[in-house]
CSV table of C-alpha atoms and ligand atoms in Angstrom, one decimal:
chain,number,residue,atom,x,y,z
A,1,MET,CA,-8.6,20.3,-40.3
A,2,ASP,CA,-11.3,17.8,-40.2
A,3,PRO,CA,-15.0,19.4,-40.4
A,4,ILE,CA,-16.0,18.1,-37.3
A,5,GLU,CA,-13.4,19.0,-35.7
A,6,THR,CA,-14.7,22.1,-37.2
A,7,ALA,CA,-18.1,22.0,-35.8
A,8,ILE,CA,-16.9,21.3,-32.7
A,9,LEU,CA,-14.4,24.4,-32.4
A,10,ALA,CA,-17.2,26.4,-33.7
A,11,GLN,CA,-20.1,25.7,-31.3
A,12,ILE,CA,-17.2,26.1,-29.0
A,13,ASP,CA,-16.9,29.5,-29.8
A,14,ALA,CA,-20.8,30.0,-29.8
A,15,ARG,CA,-20.8,29.2,-25.9
A,16,LYS,CA,-18.7,31.9,-24.8
A,17,ASP,CA,-21.2,34.1,-22.7
A,18,ASP,CA,-22.5,31.0,-21.5
A,19,LEU,CA,-20.2,29.2,-20.2
A,20,ILE,CA,-19.4,32.5,-18.5
A,21,ARG,CA,-22.4,33.1,-17.3
A,22,LEU,CA,-22.3,29.5,-16.0
A,23,SER,CA,-19.2,29.8,-13.9
A,24,GLN,CA,-20.7,32.6,-12.5
A,25,ASP,CA,-24.0,30.7,-11.6
A,26,LEU,CA,-21.8,28.2,-9.9
A,27,ILE,CA,-20.3,30.4,-8.7
A,28,ARG,CA,-22.8,32.9,-6.8
A,29,ILE,CA,-24.5,29.2,-4.7
A,30,PRO,CA,-22.2,28.8,-1.9
A,31,THR,CA,-20.8,26.1,-1.4
A,32,LEU,CA,-19.5,26.0,2.0
A,33,ASN,CA,-17.3,22.9,3.1
A,34,PRO,CA,-17.4,22.6,6.5
A,35,PRO,CA,-20.1,22.5,7.3
A,36,GLY,CA,-21.9,21.7,3.8
A,37,ARG,CA,-23.7,24.3,2.6
A,38,ASN,CA,-25.9,23.9,-0.4
A,39,TYR,CA,-24.6,20.9,-2.0
A,40,ARG,CA,-28.7,19.7,-3.1
A,41,GLU,CA,-28.7,23.8,-5.0
A,42,ILE,CA,-25.9,23.3,-6.9
A,43,CYS,CA,-27.5,19.7,-7.2
A,44,ASP,CA,-30.5,20.8,-8.5
A,45,PHE,CA,-29.2,23.7,-11.2
A,46,ILE,CA,-26.4,21.8,-12.5
A,47,ALA,CA,-29.7,19.3,-13.2
A,48,ALA,CA,-31.6,21.4,-14.0
A,49,ARG,CA,-29.9,22.4,-16.8
A,50,LEU,CA,-28.4,18.6,-17.5
A,51,ALA,CA,-32.0,17.4,-17.9
A,52,GLY,CA,-32.7,19.6,-20.2
A,53,ALA,CA,-29.5,18.9,-22.4
A,54,GLY,CA,-31.2,15.2,-22.7
A,55,TYR,CA,-29.3,13.4,-20.0
A,56,ALA,CA,-30.6,11.2,-17.0
A,57,CYS,CA,-29.9,12.9,-13.3
A,58,ASP,CA,-28.9,10.5,-10.7
A,59,PHE,CA,-29.5,12.7,-7.0
A,60,VAL,CA,-27.3,10.9,-4.6
A,61,ARG,CA,-27.3,11.4,-0.5
A,62,ALA,CA,-24.2,10.1,1.1
A,63,THR,CA,-26.7,9.4,3.4
A,64,GLY,CA,-24.4,7.7,7.0
A,65,ALA,CA,-21.2,9.4,5.4
A,66,PRO,CA,-18.5,11.7,7.4
A,67,GLY,CA,-20.5,15.2,7.6
A,68,ASP,CA,-23.6,14.0,6.2
A,69,SER,CA,-26.9,15.3,8.3
A,70,ASP,CA,-30.3,16.8,7.7
A,71,ALA,CA,-28.7,20.5,8.2
A,72,HIS,CA,-26.2,19.3,6.1
A,73,PRO,CA,-26.8,16.5,3.8
A,74,ARG,CA,-24.2,15.2,1.6
A,75,TRP,CA,-26.0,15.5,-1.9
A,76,ASN,CA,-24.3,14.2,-5.9
A,77,LEU,CA,-26.0,15.3,-8.8
A,78,VAL,CA,-24.6,11.8,-11.7
A,79,ALA,CA,-25.7,13.2,-14.7
A,80,ARG,CA,-26.0,10.4,-18.3
A,81,ARG,CA,-26.2,10.8,-21.0
A,82,GLU,CA,-27.1,8.3,-24.2
A,83,GLY,CA,-25.4,7.8,-28.1
A,84,ALA,CA,-26.6,6.2,-30.9
A,85,ARG,CA,-23.8,3.2,-30.3
A,86,PRO,CA,-23.0,1.5,-28.6
A,87,GLY,CA,-19.0,2.3,-27.4
A,88,ASP,CA,-17.0,3.5,-24.4
A,89,CYS,CA,-18.1,5.8,-22.2
A,90,VAL,CA,-16.3,9.5,-20.6
A,91,HIS,CA,-17.1,10.7,-17.5
A,92,PHE,CA,-16.0,14.2,-16.4
A,93,ASN,CA,-16.5,14.3,-12.5
A,94,GLY,CA,-16.2,17.6,-10.8
A,95,HIS,CA,-16.8,18.2,-6.2
A,96,HIS,CA,-19.0,21.0,-5.8
A,97,ASP,CA,-17.8,22.0,-2.4
A,98,VAL,CA,-15.2,25.3,-1.6
A,99,VAL,CA,-13.6,26.0,0.7
A,100,GLU,CA,-13.7,28.2,3.5
A,101,ILE,CA,-13.6,31.9,2.4
A,102,GLY,CA,-10.4,32.8,4.7
A,103,HIS,CA,-8.9,36.3,4.7
A,104,GLY,CA,-7.2,38.8,2.6
A,105,TRP,CA,-10.4,39.2,-0.2
A,106,THR,CA,-10.8,42.4,-2.0
A,107,ARG,CA,-13.5,40.6,-4.5
A,108,ASP,CA,-16.7,39.4,-3.2
A,109,PRO,CA,-16.1,36.0,-2.5
A,110,PHE,CA,-19.8,35.2,-4.5
A,111,GLY,CA,-19.8,37.9,-6.4
A,112,ALA,CA,-18.4,36.1,-9.4
A,113,GLU,CA,-17.5,39.2,-10.2
A,114,LEU,CA,-16.2,39.4,-13.9
A,115,ASP,CA,-13.1,41.6,-14.6
A,116,GLY,CA,-11.3,41.4,-18.0
A,117,ASP,CA,-10.6,38.4,-18.4
A,118,ARG,CA,-11.0,36.9,-14.7
A,119,ILE,CA,-14.0,36.0,-13.1
A,120,TYR,CA,-13.6,36.5,-8.8
A,121,GLY,CA,-14.6,34.2,-6.6
A,122,ARG,CA,-14.1,31.1,-3.7
A,123,GLY,CA,-14.5,28.5,-5.9
A,124,ALA,CA,-13.4,29.5,-9.0
A,125,CYS,CA,-11.2,27.9,-10.3
A,126,ASP,CA,-11.5,24.8,-7.6
A,127,MET,CA,-13.0,24.3,-9.0
A,128,LYS,CA,-16.3,25.7,-10.5
A,129,GLY,CA,-14.7,26.9,-13.6
A,130,GLY,CA,-13.6,22.9,-14.4
A,131,ILE,CA,-17.3,22.3,-14.0
A,132,ALA,CA,-19.0,24.2,-15.9
A,133,ALA,CA,-15.8,23.9,-18.0
A,134,ALA,CA,-17.2,20.4,-18.9
A,135,ILE,CA,-20.2,21.1,-19.7
A,136,VAL,CA,-19.8,23.8,-22.3
A,137,ALA,CA,-17.8,21.1,-23.5
A,138,ALA,CA,-20.1,18.1,-23.9
A,139,GLU,CA,-22.4,19.9,-25.0
A,140,ALA,CA,-21.4,21.7,-27.9
A,141,PHE,CA,-19.4,18.3,-28.8
A,142,ALA,CA,-22.9,16.3,-28.6
A,143,ALA,CA,-24.7,18.9,-30.4
A,144,ALA,CA,-21.9,19.1,-33.1
A,145,CYS,CA,-21.4,15.2,-33.5
A,146,PRO,CA,-25.0,13.9,-32.7
A,147,ASP,CA,-25.0,10.4,-33.2
A,148,HIS,CA,-22.1,10.0,-31.0
A,149,ALA,CA,-21.4,6.5,-29.8
A,150,GLY,CA,-20.9,5.7,-26.1
A,151,ALA,CA,-22.1,7.9,-23.9
A,152,ILE,CA,-21.3,11.2,-21.5
A,153,GLU,CA,-21.6,11.3,-17.8
A,154,ILE,CA,-21.0,14.5,-16.1
A,155,SER,CA,-20.6,14.5,-11.7
A,156,ALA,CA,-21.1,17.1,-9.3
A,157,THR,CA,-19.7,15.3,-6.1
A,158,ALA,CA,-20.3,16.4,-2.6
A,159,ASP,CA,-16.7,17.0,-0.4
A,160,GLU,CA,-13.4,16.3,-2.1
A,161,GLU,CA,-12.0,19.3,0.2
A,162,SER,CA,-12.8,17.4,2.8
A,163,GLY,CA,-11.7,13.7,1.8
A,164,GLY,CA,-14.8,12.5,-0.9
A,165,TYR,CA,-16.0,10.0,1.8
A,166,GLY,CA,-19.3,12.4,1.0
A,167,GLY,CA,-19.1,12.2,-2.4
A,168,VAL,CA,-16.6,10.2,-5.2
A,169,ALA,CA,-15.6,7.7,-2.9
A,170,TYR,CA,-19.3,7.4,-1.3
A,171,LEU,CA,-20.5,6.9,-5.8
A,172,ALA,CA,-17.9,4.2,-6.0
A,173,GLU,CA,-18.5,2.5,-3.2
A,174,ARG,CA,-21.8,1.4,-5.1
A,175,GLY,CA,-20.5,0.6,-8.3
A,176,TYR,CA,-20.8,4.7,-10.7
A,177,PHE,CA,-16.8,4.0,-11.0
A,178,ASP,CA,-17.0,0.6,-12.3
A,179,PRO,CA,-14.7,0.1,-15.0
A,180,ALA,CA,-18.0,-1.3,-16.7
A,181,ARG,CA,-19.9,1.6,-16.8
A,182,VAL,CA,-17.1,3.3,-17.2
A,183,GLN,CA,-14.5,3.9,-19.5
A,184,HIS,CA,-12.1,7.5,-19.1
A,185,VAL,CA,-12.6,10.1,-16.8
A,186,ILE,CA,-11.6,13.2,-16.4
A,187,ILE,CA,-11.5,14.9,-13.3
A,188,PRO,CA,-11.3,18.6,-14.3
A,189,GLU,CA,-9.1,20.6,-11.5
A,190,PRO,CA,-6.8,23.5,-11.5
A,191,LEU,CA,-4.0,21.9,-13.2
A,192,HIS,CA,-3.7,24.1,-16.2
A,193,LYS,CA,-4.2,23.8,-19.7
A,194,ASP,CA,-1.9,23.0,-21.3
A,195,ARG,CA,-1.6,20.3,-18.8
A,196,ILE,CA,-2.3,16.3,-18.6
A,197,CYS,CA,-2.6,15.1,-13.8
A,198,LEU,CA,-1.4,11.4,-13.4
A,199,GLY,CA,-1.9,11.4,-10.2
A,200,HIS,CA,-0.9,12.2,-6.5
A,201,ARG,CA,1.4,11.7,-3.6
A,202,GLY,CA,0.3,9.3,-1.1
A,203,VAL,CA,-0.6,10.8,2.9
A,204,TRP,CA,-1.0,10.1,6.7
A,205,TRP,CA,-2.4,12.0,8.5
A,206,ALA,CA,-2.1,11.5,12.3
A,207,GLU,CA,-2.2,12.8,15.5
A,208,ILE,CA,0.2,12.7,18.3
A,209,GLU,CA,-0.8,13.7,21.7
A,210,THR,CA,2.1,13.7,24.9
A,211,LYS,CA,0.8,13.5,27.9
A,212,GLY,CA,1.2,15.2,31.5
A,213,ARG,CA,0.0,16.1,34.8
A,214,ILE,CA,-2.0,18.9,36.3
A,215,ALA,CA,-0.9,21.1,38.8
A,216,HIS,CA,-1.2,24.5,40.0
A,217,GLY,CA,1.5,26.7,37.3
A,218,SER,CA,2.8,28.2,40.8
A,219,MET,CA,4.2,24.9,41.0
A,220,PRO,CA,4.9,23.9,38.1
A,221,PHE,CA,7.1,20.7,39.6
A,222,LEU,CA,4.4,18.8,41.5
A,223,GLY,CA,3.2,18.5,37.6
A,224,ASP,CA,4.6,17.9,34.4
A,225,SER,CA,4.3,19.4,31.3
A,226,ALA,CA,2.8,18.0,28.2
A,227,ILE,CA,3.7,20.8,26.6
A,228,ARG,CA,7.5,21.0,27.2
A,229,HIS,CA,7.6,17.3,26.4
A,230,MET,CA,5.9,17.9,22.5
A,231,GLY,CA,8.9,20.6,22.8
A,232,ALA,CA,11.7,17.8,22.5
A,233,VAL,CA,8.7,16.3,19.8
A,234,LEU,CA,9.2,19.2,17.5
A,235,GLU,CA,12.9,19.1,18.3
A,236,GLU,CA,13.9,16.0,17.0
A,237,MET,CA,11.4,16.4,13.7
A,238,GLU,CA,13.5,19.3,13.1
A,239,ARG,CA,17.4,17.4,13.8
A,240,VAL,CA,16.4,14.0,12.6
A,241,LEU,CA,13.0,13.4,10.4
A,242,TYR,CA,12.7,17.1,8.3
A,243,PRO,CA,16.3,16.3,7.1
A,244,LEU,CA,15.5,12.6,6.2
A,245,LEU,CA,11.9,13.8,4.5
A,246,ALA,CA,14.3,16.4,2.4
A,247,GLY,CA,16.5,13.4,1.4
A,248,LYS,CA,13.8,11.7,-0.2
A,249,ARG,CA,13.2,12.3,-3.8
A,250,THR,CA,10.5,10.8,-6.0
A,251,GLU,CA,10.3,10.4,-10.3
A,252,MET,CA,7.3,11.0,-10.4
A,253,PRO,CA,6.6,14.7,-12.0
A,254,VAL,CA,5.1,16.4,-8.9
A,255,ILE,CA,4.9,20.5,-9.3
A,256,PRO,CA,5.8,22.4,-7.6
A,257,GLU,CA,9.5,21.5,-7.7
A,258,GLY,CA,9.3,21.8,-3.7
A,259,ALA,CA,6.6,18.5,-3.2
A,260,ARG,CA,9.3,16.3,-5.6
A,261,GLN,CA,10.6,14.8,-1.8
A,262,SER,CA,8.1,13.4,1.9
A,263,THR,CA,7.1,16.5,2.8
A,264,LEU,CA,4.8,16.8,6.7
A,265,ASN,CA,3.5,19.3,7.4
A,266,ILE,CA,2.5,20.0,10.8
A,267,ASN,CA,-1.9,21.6,10.6
A,268,SER,CA,-2.1,22.5,14.4
A,269,ILE,CA,-0.8,22.8,18.0
A,270,HIS,CA,-3.3,22.9,21.0
A,271,GLY,CA,-1.6,22.3,24.3
A,272,GLY,CA,-3.2,23.1,28.0
A,273,GLU,CA,-5.7,25.3,28.9
A,274,PRO,CA,-9.1,24.9,26.1
A,275,GLU,CA,-9.2,28.3,24.8
A,276,GLN,CA,-11.5,30.6,25.2
A,277,GLU,CA,-14.2,31.9,23.1
A,278,ASP,CA,-13.4,35.1,21.2
A,279,GLY,CA,-15.0,37.8,23.3
A,280,TYR,CA,-14.3,36.5,26.6
A,281,THR,CA,-12.5,38.6,29.2
A,282,GLY,CA,-11.5,36.3,31.5
A,283,LEU,CA,-7.9,35.9,32.2
A,284,PRO,CA,-6.7,31.9,32.3
A,285,ALA,CA,-6.1,30.1,35.8
A,286,PRO,CA,-2.9,28.7,36.1
A,287,CYS,CA,-2.3,25.0,35.4
A,288,VAL,CA,0.4,22.7,34.1
A,289,ALA,CA,-1.0,21.3,31.0
A,290,ASP,CA,-1.9,17.6,31.1
A,291,ARG,CA,-2.1,16.5,27.6
A,292,CYS,CA,-0.3,18.7,24.3
A,293,ARG,CA,-1.6,17.3,20.6
A,294,ILE,CA,-0.2,17.7,17.6
A,295,VAL,CA,-1.9,17.1,13.8
A,296,ILE,CA,1.0,15.7,11.4
A,297,ASP,CA,0.5,15.5,7.9
A,298,ARG,CA,2.6,13.7,6.1
A,299,ARG,CA,3.1,13.3,2.4
A,300,PHE,CA,4.6,10.5,1.1
A,301,LEU,CA,5.8,8.6,-2.7
A,302,ILE,CA,5.4,6.4,-5.5
A,303,GLU,CA,8.7,4.7,-4.0
A,304,GLU,CA,7.3,4.7,-0.4
A,305,ASP,CA,5.2,2.1,1.7
A,306,VAL,CA,2.6,3.4,4.1
A,307,ALA,CA,4.0,1.1,7.1
A,308,GLU,CA,7.2,2.2,6.4
A,309,VAL,CA,6.2,5.7,6.9
A,310,LYS,CA,4.4,5.1,10.4
A,311,ARG,CA,7.3,3.3,11.4
A,312,GLU,CA,9.7,7.0,10.8
A,313,VAL,CA,7.9,8.5,13.2
A,314,THR,CA,7.2,5.8,15.9
A,315,ARG,CA,10.7,5.1,15.6
A,316,MET,CA,11.7,8.5,17.3
A,317,LEU,CA,8.7,8.8,19.1
A,318,GLU,CA,10.6,6.1,20.9
A,319,GLY,CA,13.8,7.2,20.6
A,320,ILE,CA,12.5,10.8,22.8
A,321,ARG,CA,10.9,8.2,25.6
A,322,ALA,CA,14.2,6.5,26.0
A,323,ARG,CA,15.7,9.5,27.1
A,324,ARG,CA,13.3,11.3,28.1
A,325,PRO,CA,12.2,10.9,32.3
A,326,GLY,CA,8.4,11.0,31.5
A,327,PHE,CA,8.0,11.1,28.2
A,328,ALA,CA,4.5,8.9,27.6
A,329,TYR,CA,3.0,9.5,23.7
A,330,GLU,CA,-0.1,8.5,21.8
A,331,VAL,CA,-0.6,8.0,17.5
A,332,ARG,CA,-3.7,8.0,16.6
A,333,ASP,CA,-4.2,7.6,12.3
A,334,LEU,CA,-7.1,10.2,11.3
A,335,PHE,CA,-6.4,9.7,7.2
A,336,GLU,CA,-4.5,7.3,4.7
A,337,VAL,CA,-4.4,7.4,1.0
A,338,GLN,CA,-2.5,5.4,-0.9
A,339,PRO,CA,-0.3,7.3,-4.3
A,340,SER,CA,-1.9,6.9,-8.1
A,341,MET,CA,-0.5,7.1,-11.1
A,342,THR,CA,-2.3,6.0,-14.2
A,343,GLU,CA,0.3,5.5,-17.0
A,344,ARG,CA,1.0,7.9,-19.6
A,345,GLU,CA,-0.2,5.1,-22.2
A,346,ALA,CA,-3.6,5.0,-21.3
A,347,PRO,CA,-6.4,6.1,-23.4
A,348,VAL,CA,-7.9,9.3,-21.5
A,349,VAL,CA,-3.5,10.5,-21.3
A,350,ARG,CA,-3.6,10.5,-25.4
A,351,SER,CA,-6.3,11.5,-25.5
A,352,THR,CA,-6.1,14.7,-24.0
A,353,ALA,CA,-2.3,15.1,-24.9
A,354,ALA,CA,-3.3,14.7,-28.8
A,355,ALA,CA,-6.6,17.3,-28.3
A,356,ILE,CA,-3.5,19.8,-26.3
A,357,GLU,CA,-1.4,19.2,-29.6
A,358,ARG,CA,-4.7,20.4,-31.7
A,359,VAL,CA,-5.3,23.8,-29.5
A,360,LEU,CA,-2.2,25.1,-28.1
A,361,GLY,CA,-0.2,23.6,-30.4
A,362,ALA,CA,2.6,22.5,-28.5
A,363,PRO,CA,2.8,18.8,-26.4
A,364,PRO,CA,1.3,18.5,-23.2
A,365,GLY,CA,3.5,18.8,-20.0
A,366,TYR,CA,2.4,15.6,-17.2
A,367,VAL,CA,2.4,16.1,-13.6
A,368,VAL,CA,2.2,14.8,-10.3
A,369,SER,CA,-0.1,16.8,-8.1
A,370,PRO,CA,1.1,17.3,-4.6
A,371,GLY,CA,-2.1,16.7,-2.6
A,372,THR,CA,-4.7,14.2,-3.3
A,373,TYR,CA,-8.3,14.8,-4.8
A,374,ASP,CA,-10.8,13.0,-6.1
A,375,GLN,CA,-9.3,10.1,-8.6
A,376,LYS,CA,-8.0,8.4,-5.5
A,377,HIS,CA,-11.4,6.9,-4.8
A,378,ILE,CA,-11.7,6.1,-8.6
A,379,ASP,CA,-8.1,4.4,-8.4
A,380,ARG,CA,-8.4,2.4,-4.9
A,381,ILE,CA,-12.7,1.7,-4.6
A,382,GLY,CA,-13.0,1.7,-8.1
A,383,ARG,CA,-10.6,0.2,-9.2
A,384,LEU,CA,-10.3,2.3,-12.6
A,385,LYS,CA,-7.5,3.1,-13.5
A,386,ASN,CA,-7.4,5.5,-17.4
A,387,CYS,CA,-7.9,8.8,-14.8
A,388,ILE,CA,-6.7,12.2,-15.2
A,389,ALA,CA,-7.2,15.4,-14.0
A,390,TYR,CA,-7.2,18.4,-16.4
A,391,GLY,CA,-9.2,22.0,-16.0
A,392,PRO,CA,-8.9,25.3,-16.5
A,393,GLY,CA,-7.2,27.4,-14.0
A,394,ILE,CA,-3.9,28.1,-11.5
A,395,LEU,CA,-3.3,25.5,-9.4
A,396,ASP,CA,-1.7,28.6,-6.9
A,397,LEU,CA,-4.7,30.5,-6.6
A,398,ALA,CA,-6.5,27.3,-5.3
A,399,HIS,CA,-7.7,28.3,-1.3
A,400,GLN,CA,-6.6,31.7,-1.6
A,401,PRO,CA,-7.8,35.0,-1.8
A,402,ASP,CA,-9.3,36.4,-4.7
A,403,GLU,CA,-9.5,33.2,-6.1
A,404,TRP,CA,-9.8,33.4,-10.3
A,405,VAL,CA,-11.0,31.6,-12.9
A,406,GLY,CA,-9.8,32.8,-17.2
A,407,VAL,CA,-11.8,33.1,-18.9
A,408,GLY,CA,-9.3,32.7,-22.3
A,409,ASP,CA,-8.0,29.4,-20.4
A,410,MET,CA,-12.0,28.2,-19.6
A,411,MET,CA,-12.4,28.2,-23.0
A,412,ASP,CA,-9.2,27.1,-24.0
A,413,SER,CA,-10.0,23.3,-21.8
A,414,ALA,CA,-12.9,23.2,-23.0
A,415,ARG,CA,-11.8,23.1,-26.7
A,416,VAL,CA,-9.8,20.1,-25.1
A,417,MET,CA,-12.4,18.1,-23.3
A,418,ALA,CA,-14.7,18.7,-26.6
A,419,LEU,CA,-11.4,17.2,-28.9
A,420,VAL,CA,-11.2,14.6,-26.4
A,421,LEU,CA,-15.2,12.9,-26.2
A,422,LYS,CA,-14.0,13.4,-30.2
A,423,GLU,CA,-11.3,11.2,-30.6
A,424,LEU,CA,-13.4,8.9,-28.3
A,425,LEU,CA,-16.9,8.7,-28.6
A,426,CYS,CA,-16.4,9.6,-32.1
B,1,ZN,ZN1,-10.7,20.6,-6.0
């Protein structure tokens, strides 16, 4: 084994307790999104550590981004450490926000309890364990190879869980991911230490509203129920749309297998009278629902065109309108993302594959994520194609109760990330 590699791996081994402590410290800062709590606190915490390791720290507030307010400012940190000579810049990007706790926990969601090999907490695998592993990897590499070329950047960014507009998108729009400035990006999302995630499927979110007419509930024939109209929409989805989507298969290596086709989730449904606050003890009033809304979440494949994805839904709704008296609807676009897939021959993919093989003794699996992550902004806004997700943790545990990350997995992926730095910057 070459001496620098030996030195890097020894540096990682010596930092195990530090890696555990760092991930615990990050989990203990409850950066809940929504609404976007403690973003500045976590940026300050990471910056204090990185500044001590020679990084120049930029704090960027995404002023005016969705959700940004004085109560919940969208803070981001971009830290950069220059090497001893010119060369490429390798950037590790982690989102610092976490989703709501939800129900069903048996551990303290922000306690970061270490039990055997596991650290428990909201954000443990998605993705504070990944941020900690990247920081330790960069520090270990710099200690073993102080005269390295190029630069290392570590960013901790806001709002990935809500689209990334107050985070990576905002930074990309301001040139932070310009290919002239950054050449390789690794996003340590929990894709598993032996897999390289090349990209993600596309997304279209939309709200569909059916219209009705309010009337007294004892004489519903005097009104027109938007909920019954929505029932017709749901029935048609089952009859026509779901079978159509199930028939569309992709060549993208999406995991899990069930996501290797087009999918559609109905996120929510609201019709008629608004729901009252918890604790309200009154009865409902008798009314015919004058509107009903659903939010749909359609995930599409690299082989599909987003315009056609939208046309499928309007064709279905037009079909209902032709047959169903009084049927009126509206479709509102909420959000869309194009699919993204980095080529297997891209330099960051090849270096990561080689490092995985060195550390784990077997070649990596190549996967594509069913859901999107911040790669979309780095690709579309930043125009940087040399980007992957690679990091510790089990994807299925993300957003679940009793989320955890394995210490052994964090150590292995830190080894891999440090060897990628060696390959690209040594
Ligand atoms: Zn994540």
